[in-house]
């Protein structure tokens, strides 16, 4: 008797020889994505170890091996998601369940969350000695539930009730994440929603109306914060914006990390100072608490220079190419929305993280995908890329 999962793992090829199965199976994968991911993850491991040098070899090794554990767990998720035929499972039910689970986790953060650097964003897994950040899981969950929603034949993107339902789906995790507070992660949910709306065929007049509304509301919010009528941002968030607008304003306190990050980028020159030889990193001017995650791009720029950064950016461009290609090749709306949504997460993270390292964006605490130290994004990022592999493999299937 066939189950719901039967057919997900290409069972019809079990009678073929091993070489015959491999000859059919291996070419199905998107090796552009695989190559880009391996390069980015390898680069991350190298510089995570390098950033630990300022506090000693044993400490460096501990960060390195903890990251390896996250990569191993994420690799298993990537393989699982890649092998299944995403169309032959009840993806709508799974998407809704995953979304609801992340909402529950975001609520649990307020009751049993771990407070780090003044923000309560993590849940501790004591037996494993690890922390999870539910806001990272909410990004992939939102992509999945919006993709399932907009792919439904009953859902019409240009009908107001449908738009309202989609907006409410985004608003719930957005408000919970802002409350942590983690405004940077919350803002990532907005481009996810907008990119899927655009791909689903939202009419241009609605896009223009939304743009006008955003400009008006944004202007009102800026005026409100400037005049202090009813401030919505916390003081440290306002300080970050002030430092972004005037980088020389507070180089010893609020703007210290961003100032040191820019110095690291500028001092790298064309070819860098050598891996493990960057003075901003090894001498601790760029603190280890941020050098291996938020500002790891600055460490890379200092140690391998402009040419090394170009190579890193080329790997991201290859990854974006594979994502866009998958979105264009698939004939399934759900798969297309998945590709666009996951691509918007990775692109926005890259743009903001690199931007804040070179002074083109305010400091928001967003990681550099697959390079920065940290497990939550590694898990969700690799799981998302695994889903994209499944979309690519079954792009022509009916």
Coordinates of C-alpha atoms in Angstrom, one line a residue:
X1 CA 0.0 0.0 0.0
X2 CA 1.4 3.4 -1.0
X3 CA 1.8 6.0 1.6
X4 CA 1.8 9.8 1.3
X5 CA 5.6 9.7 1.0
X6 CA 5.9 6.9 -1.5
X7 CA 7.6 8.1 -4.7
X8 CA 9.4 10.9 -2.9
X9 CA 12.8 9.1 -3.1
X10 CA 12.7 7.8 -6.7
X11 CA 11.7 4.2 -5.6
X12 CA 11.1 3.3 -9.3
X13 CA 14.8 3.1 -9.8
X14 CA 15.5 0.6 -7.1
X15 CA 15.7 -2.3 -9.6
X16 CA 18.5 -0.6 -11.7
X17 CA 22.1 -1.2 -11.0
X18 CA 24.0 1.2 -8.8
X19 CA 25.9 2.8 -11.6
X20 CA 22.7 3.1 -13.7
X21 CA 20.9 4.8 -10.8
X22 CA 23.8 7.2 -10.2
X23 CA 24.0 8.0 -13.9
X24 CA 20.4 9.2 -13.8
X25 CA 20.5 10.6 -10.2
X26 CA 23.6 12.7 -10.1
X27 CA 23.0 15.0 -13.1
X28 CA 19.6 16.0 -11.6
X29 CA 21.4 18.2 -9.0
X30 CA 22.2 21.9 -9.5
X31 CA 26.0 21.8 -9.1
X32 CA 26.2 25.6 -9.4
X33 CA 24.4 25.8 -6.0
X34 CA 26.5 23.0 -4.5
X35 CA 29.8 24.6 -5.6
X36 CA 28.8 28.0 -4.3
X37 CA 27.6 26.6 -0.9
X38 CA 30.8 24.6 -0.4
X39 CA 33.0 27.6 -1.2
X40 CA 31.0 29.9 1.2
X41 CA 30.9 27.4 4.0
X42 CA 34.6 26.6 3.6
X43 CA 35.4 30.3 3.7
X44 CA 33.3 30.7 6.8
X45 CA 35.1 27.9 8.6
X46 CA 38.5 29.4 7.7
X47 CA 37.7 32.9 9.0
X48 CA 35.8 31.7 12.0
X49 CA 39.0 30.0 13.1
X50 CA 41.0 33.1 12.2
X51 CA 38.7 35.4 14.3
X52 CA 39.3 33.1 17.3
X53 CA 43.0 33.7 17.2
X54 CA 42.7 36.9 19.2
X55 CA 41.6 34.8 22.3
X56 CA 43.8 31.8 21.8
X57 CA 44.0 28.6 19.8
X58 CA 41.8 26.5 22.1
X59 CA 39.0 29.1 21.9
X60 CA 39.4 29.3 18.1
X61 CA 39.1 25.5 17.8
X62 CA 35.9 25.6 20.0
X63 CA 34.2 28.0 17.6
X64 CA 35.4 26.0 14.6
X65 CA 34.1 22.7 15.9
X66 CA 30.8 24.1 17.1
X67 CA 30.3 25.6 13.6
X68 CA 31.1 22.2 12.1
X69 CA 28.3 20.6 14.2
X70 CA 25.8 23.1 12.8
X71 CA 27.1 22.5 9.3
X72 CA 26.7 18.8 9.8
X73 CA 23.1 19.1 11.0
X74 CA 22.3 21.6 8.2
X75 CA 23.9 19.3 5.7
X76 CA 21.6 16.5 6.8
X77 CA 18.6 18.8 6.3
X78 CA 19.9 19.9 2.9
X79 CA 20.3 16.2 1.8
X80 CA 16.8 15.3 3.1
X81 CA 15.1 18.2 1.5
X82 CA 17.0 17.7 -1.8
X83 CA 16.1 14.0 -2.1
X84 CA 12.3 14.3 -1.5
X85 CA 10.0 15.3 -4.3
X86 CA 8.5 18.4 -2.7
X87 CA 5.3 18.1 -4.8
X88 CA 4.4 14.7 -3.4
X89 CA 4.1 15.7 0.2
X90 CA 1.3 17.7 1.7
X91 CA 3.3 20.9 1.5
X92 CA 0.4 23.2 2.4
X93 CA -0.2 21.3 5.7
X94 CA 3.6 21.1 6.4
X95 CA 4.0 24.8 5.7
X96 CA 1.1 25.8 8.0
X97 CA 2.4 23.5 10.7
X98 CA 6.0 24.9 10.4
X99 CA 4.6 28.4 10.5
X100 CA 2.6 27.7 13.7
X101 CA 5.5 26.0 15.4
X102 CA 7.7 29.0 14.8
X103 CA 5.0 31.3 16.2
X104 CA 4.9 29.2 19.3
X105 CA 8.7 29.3 19.6
X106 CA 8.7 33.1 19.1
X107 CA 6.2 33.4 22.0
X108 CA 8.2 31.0 24.2
X109 CA 11.2 33.4 23.8
X110 CA 9.4 35.9 26.1
X111 CA 9.0 33.3 28.8
X112 CA 12.1 31.0 28.7
X113 CA 14.3 32.9 26.3
X114 CA 18.0 33.5 26.9
X115 CA 19.0 37.2 27.2
X116 CA 22.3 38.1 25.4
X117 CA 23.6 41.6 25.1
X118 CA 20.3 43.1 26.3
X119 CA 18.1 41.2 23.8
X120 CA 16.0 38.1 24.4
X121 CA 16.1 36.3 21.1
X122 CA 17.3 32.7 21.8
X123 CA 16.1 29.5 23.2
X124 CA 18.6 27.3 25.0
X125 CA 19.0 23.6 24.3
X126 CA 20.8 22.7 27.5
X127 CA 21.6 19.0 26.7
X128 CA 23.4 20.0 23.5
X129 CA 24.9 23.2 24.9
X130 CA 23.4 25.2 21.9
X131 CA 21.1 28.1 21.4
X132 CA 18.4 28.5 18.7
X133 CA 17.1 31.7 17.3
X134 CA 13.4 31.3 16.4
X135 CA 13.4 34.5 14.3
X136 CA 15.6 32.7 11.8
X137 CA 13.3 29.8 11.4
X138 CA 10.3 32.2 11.0
X139 CA 11.9 33.5 7.7
X140 CA 11.8 30.1 6.1
X141 CA 8.4 29.3 7.6
X142 CA 7.0 32.5 6.2
X143 CA 8.4 31.7 2.7
X144 CA 6.8 28.3 2.8
X145 CA 3.4 29.4 4.1
X146 CA 3.2 32.4 1.7
X147 CA 4.3 30.1 -1.2
X148 CA 1.6 27.6 -0.4
X149 CA -1.0 30.3 0.0
X150 CA -0.3 32.1 -3.3
X151 CA 0.0 28.9 -5.2
X152 CA -3.5 27.9 -4.2
X153 CA -6.0 28.2 -7.1
X154 CA -8.5 29.8 -4.7
X155 CA -6.0 32.5 -3.8
X156 CA -6.2 35.6 -6.0
X157 CA -3.3 38.0 -5.4
X158 CA -5.1 41.0 -6.7
X159 CA -8.1 40.6 -4.4
X160 CA -8.1 42.7 -1.2
X161 CA -9.1 39.9 1.2
X162 CA -6.3 37.7 -0.1
X163 CA -3.8 40.6 0.3
X164 CA -5.1 41.3 3.8
X165 CA -4.7 37.6 4.8
X166 CA -1.1 37.6 3.4
X167 CA -0.3 40.8 5.2
X168 CA -1.7 39.4 8.5
X169 CA 0.5 36.3 8.0
X170 CA 3.5 38.5 7.8
X171 CA 2.5 40.9 10.6
X172 CA 2.2 38.2 13.4
X173 CA 5.9 37.1 13.3
X174 CA 7.0 40.6 12.5
X175 CA 5.5 42.1 15.7
X176 CA 6.8 39.2 17.8
X177 CA 10.3 39.6 16.5
X178 CA 10.2 43.4 16.9
X179 CA 9.2 42.9 20.5
X180 CA 12.3 40.8 21.3
X181 CA 13.7 43.3 20.2
X182 CA 15.3 42.4 16.8
X183 CA 14.2 45.0 14.3
X184 CA 16.8 43.8 11.7
X185 CA 15.4 40.2 11.5
X186 CA 11.8 41.5 11.5
X187 CA 12.5 43.8 8.5
X188 CA 13.7 40.8 6.5
X189 CA 10.1 39.5 6.4
X190 CA 9.1 42.6 4.4
X191 CA 11.1 41.8 1.2
X192 CA 10.1 38.2 1.5
X193 CA 6.4 39.2 1.2
X194 CA 7.0 41.8 -1.5
X195 CA 9.1 39.5 -3.7
X196 CA 6.5 36.8 -3.6
X197 CA 3.7 39.3 -4.2
X198 CA 5.5 40.6 -7.3
X199 CA 6.2 37.1 -8.6
X200 CA 2.6 36.2 -8.1
X201 CA 1.5 38.9 -10.5
X202 CA 0.4 41.8 -8.3
X203 CA -0.9 44.6 -10.5
X204 CA 1.4 47.6 -11.0
X205 CA -1.2 50.1 -9.7
X206 CA -1.2 48.3 -6.4
X207 CA 2.6 48.3 -6.4
X208 CA 2.6 52.1 -7.0
X209 CA 0.0 52.7 -4.3
X210 CA 2.0 50.6 -1.8
X211 CA 5.2 52.5 -2.7
X212 CA 3.4 55.8 -2.1
X213 CA 2.0 54.5 1.2
X214 CA 5.4 53.3 2.4
X215 CA 6.9 56.7 1.5
X216 CA 4.2 58.5 3.5
X217 CA 4.4 56.2 6.5
X218 CA 8.2 56.1 6.4
X219 CA 8.3 59.9 6.4
X220 CA 5.8 60.1 9.2
X221 CA 7.9 57.6 11.2
X222 CA 11.1 59.6 10.6
X223 CA 9.4 62.8 11.7
X224 CA 8.0 61.1 14.8
X225 CA 11.4 59.9 15.8
X226 CA 13.0 63.2 15.1
X227 CA 10.5 65.2 17.0
X228 CA 10.1 62.6 19.8
X229 CA 6.3 62.7 19.7
X230 CA 5.8 59.1 20.5
X231 CA 9.1 57.2 19.9
X232 CA 8.8 53.6 18.6
X233 CA 12.5 52.8 18.4
X234 CA 14.6 52.0 21.4
X235 CA 17.5 54.4 22.3
X236 CA 20.2 52.1 21.1
X237 CA 18.4 51.7 17.7
X238 CA 18.2 55.5 17.3
X239 CA 21.9 55.7 18.2
X240 CA 22.8 53.2 15.5
X241 CA 20.9 55.3 12.9
X242 CA 22.6 58.5 14.1
X243 CA 26.0 56.8 13.8
X244 CA 25.1 55.6 10.3
X245 CA 24.2 59.1 9.2
X246 CA 27.3 60.6 10.9
X247 CA 30.0 57.9 11.2
X248 CA 32.3 60.2 13.2
X249 CA 29.7 60.9 15.8
X250 CA 30.6 58.3 18.5
X251 CA 33.7 56.3 17.6
X252 CA 34.3 55.1 21.2
X253 CA 30.9 53.7 22.1
X254 CA 27.9 53.1 19.8
X255 CA 29.9 53.6 16.6
X256 CA 33.0 51.7 17.8
X257 CA 32.4 48.4 16.0
X258 CA 31.3 49.9 12.7
X259 CA 34.3 52.3 12.8
X260 CA 36.8 49.4 13.4
X261 CA 35.1 47.4 10.7
X262 CA 35.6 50.1 8.2
X263 CA 39.2 50.4 9.2
X264 CA 39.7 46.7 8.7
X265 CA 38.1 46.8 5.2
X266 CA 40.3 49.8 4.2
X267 CA 43.5 48.4 5.6
X268 CA 43.2 45.2 3.6
X269 CA 44.2 46.9 0.3
X270 CA 44.2 44.8 -2.9
X271 CA 45.5 41.5 -1.6
X272 CA 45.1 41.7 2.2
X273 CA 47.5 41.2 5.1
X274 CA 47.3 37.4 5.0
X275 CA 45.0 34.9 6.8
X276 CA 45.4 35.3 10.5
X277 CA 47.5 38.4 10.1
X278 CA 44.8 41.1 10.2
X279 CA 45.7 43.5 13.0
X280 CA 42.1 44.8 13.6
X281 CA 41.1 41.2 14.2
X282 CA 44.1 39.6 16.0
X283 CA 44.8 42.5 18.3
X284 CA 41.1 42.7 19.3
X285 CA 40.3 46.2 18.0
X286 CA 37.3 44.5 16.2
X287 CA 36.0 42.5 19.2
X288 CA 35.7 38.7 18.9
X289 CA 32.0 39.0 20.0
X290 CA 31.2 40.5 16.5
X291 CA 34.2 39.6 14.3
X292 CA 33.0 36.1 13.6
X293 CA 29.4 36.9 12.8
X294 CA 28.1 40.4 12.2
X295 CA 31.5 41.8 10.9
X296 CA 33.2 38.7 9.5
X297 CA 33.2 40.4 6.0
X298 CA 35.5 43.1 7.5
X299 CA 37.9 40.4 8.7
X300 CA 37.9 38.8 5.3
X301 CA 38.5 42.1 3.6
X302 CA 41.4 42.9 5.9
X303 CA 43.1 39.5 5.5
X304 CA 42.5 38.6 1.8
X305 CA 41.9 42.1 0.5
X306 CA 39.7 43.4 -2.4
X307 CA 40.5 40.4 -4.6
X308 CA 39.5 38.0 -2.0
X309 CA 36.2 39.9 -1.4
X310 CA 35.5 39.8 -5.2
X311 CA 35.9 36.0 -5.1
X312 CA 33.5 35.8 -2.2
X313 CA 30.9 38.0 -3.9
X314 CA 31.4 35.9 -7.1
X315 CA 30.3 32.9 -5.1
X316 CA 27.2 34.7 -3.9
X317 CA 26.4 35.8 -7.5
X318 CA 26.7 32.1 -8.6
X319 CA 24.3 31.1 -5.8
X320 CA 21.9 33.9 -6.8
X321 CA 22.2 32.7 -10.4
X322 CA 21.2 29.2 -9.5
X323 CA 18.2 30.4 -7.5
X324 CA 16.9 32.7 -10.2
X325 CA 17.5 29.9 -12.8
X326 CA 15.5 27.5 -10.7
X327 CA 12.6 30.0 -10.4
X328 CA 12.5 30.5 -14.2
X329 CA 12.8 26.8 -15.1
X330 CA 10.1 25.4 -12.8
X331 CA 6.6 25.2 -14.1
X332 CA 5.1 24.9 -10.6
X333 CA 4.0 28.1 -8.9
X334 CA 4.8 26.8 -5.4
X335 CA 8.3 26.0 -6.4
X336 CA 8.7 29.4 -8.1
X337 CA 7.6 31.2 -5.0
X338 CA 9.8 29.1 -2.8
X339 CA 12.8 30.0 -5.0
X340 CA 12.0 33.7 -5.0
X341 CA 11.3 33.9 -1.2
X342 CA 14.5 32.0 -0.2
X343 CA 16.5 34.1 -2.7
X344 CA 15.2 37.3 -1.1
X345 CA 16.3 36.1 2.4
X346 CA 19.8 35.4 1.2
X347 CA 20.1 38.5 -0.9
X348 CA 18.8 40.8 1.8
X349 CA 21.2 39.3 4.4
X350 CA 24.2 39.7 2.1
X351 CA 23.3 43.3 1.1
X352 CA 22.8 44.5 4.6
X353 CA 25.7 42.6 6.2
X354 CA 28.2 43.7 3.6
X355 CA 26.7 47.2 3.6
X356 CA 27.1 47.7 7.3
X357 CA 30.7 46.5 7.1
X358 CA 31.6 49.2 4.6
X359 CA 29.4 51.9 6.1
X360 CA 26.5 51.8 3.5
X361 CA 23.9 50.4 6.0
X362 CA 23.2 50.8 9.7
X363 CA 24.3 48.0 12.1
X364 CA 21.5 45.5 12.4
X365 CA 23.1 42.3 13.5
X366 CA 22.3 40.3 10.4
X367 CA 24.7 37.4 9.6
X368 CA 26.5 36.9 6.3
X369 CA 24.8 33.8 4.9
X370 CA 26.8 30.5 5.2
X371 CA 29.9 32.4 6.3
X372 CA 29.1 34.0 9.7
X373 CA 29.3 32.0 12.9
X374 CA 26.0 30.7 14.1
X375 CA 23.7 27.8 13.8
X376 CA 20.1 28.9 13.4
X377 CA 20.7 30.6 10.0
X378 CA 22.9 27.7 8.9
X379 CA 20.1 25.2 9.6
X380 CA 17.4 27.2 7.9
X381 CA 19.6 28.4 5.0
X382 CA 20.8 24.9 4.1
X383 CA 17.2 23.5 4.5
X384 CA 16.0 26.2 2.2
X385 CA 18.7 25.4 -0.4
X386 CA 17.8 21.8 -0.1
X387 CA 14.2 22.7 -1.0
X388 CA 15.5 24.6 -4.0
X389 CA 17.5 21.5 -5.1
X390 CA 14.2 19.6 -5.0
X391 CA 12.5 22.2 -7.1
X392 CA 15.4 22.1 -9.6
X393 CA 15.4 18.3 -9.8
X394 CA 11.7 18.0 -10.4
X395 CA 11.2 21.2 -12.4
X396 CA 9.9 19.4 -15.5
X397 CA 7.8 16.8 -13.7
X398 CA 4.1 16.8 -13.8

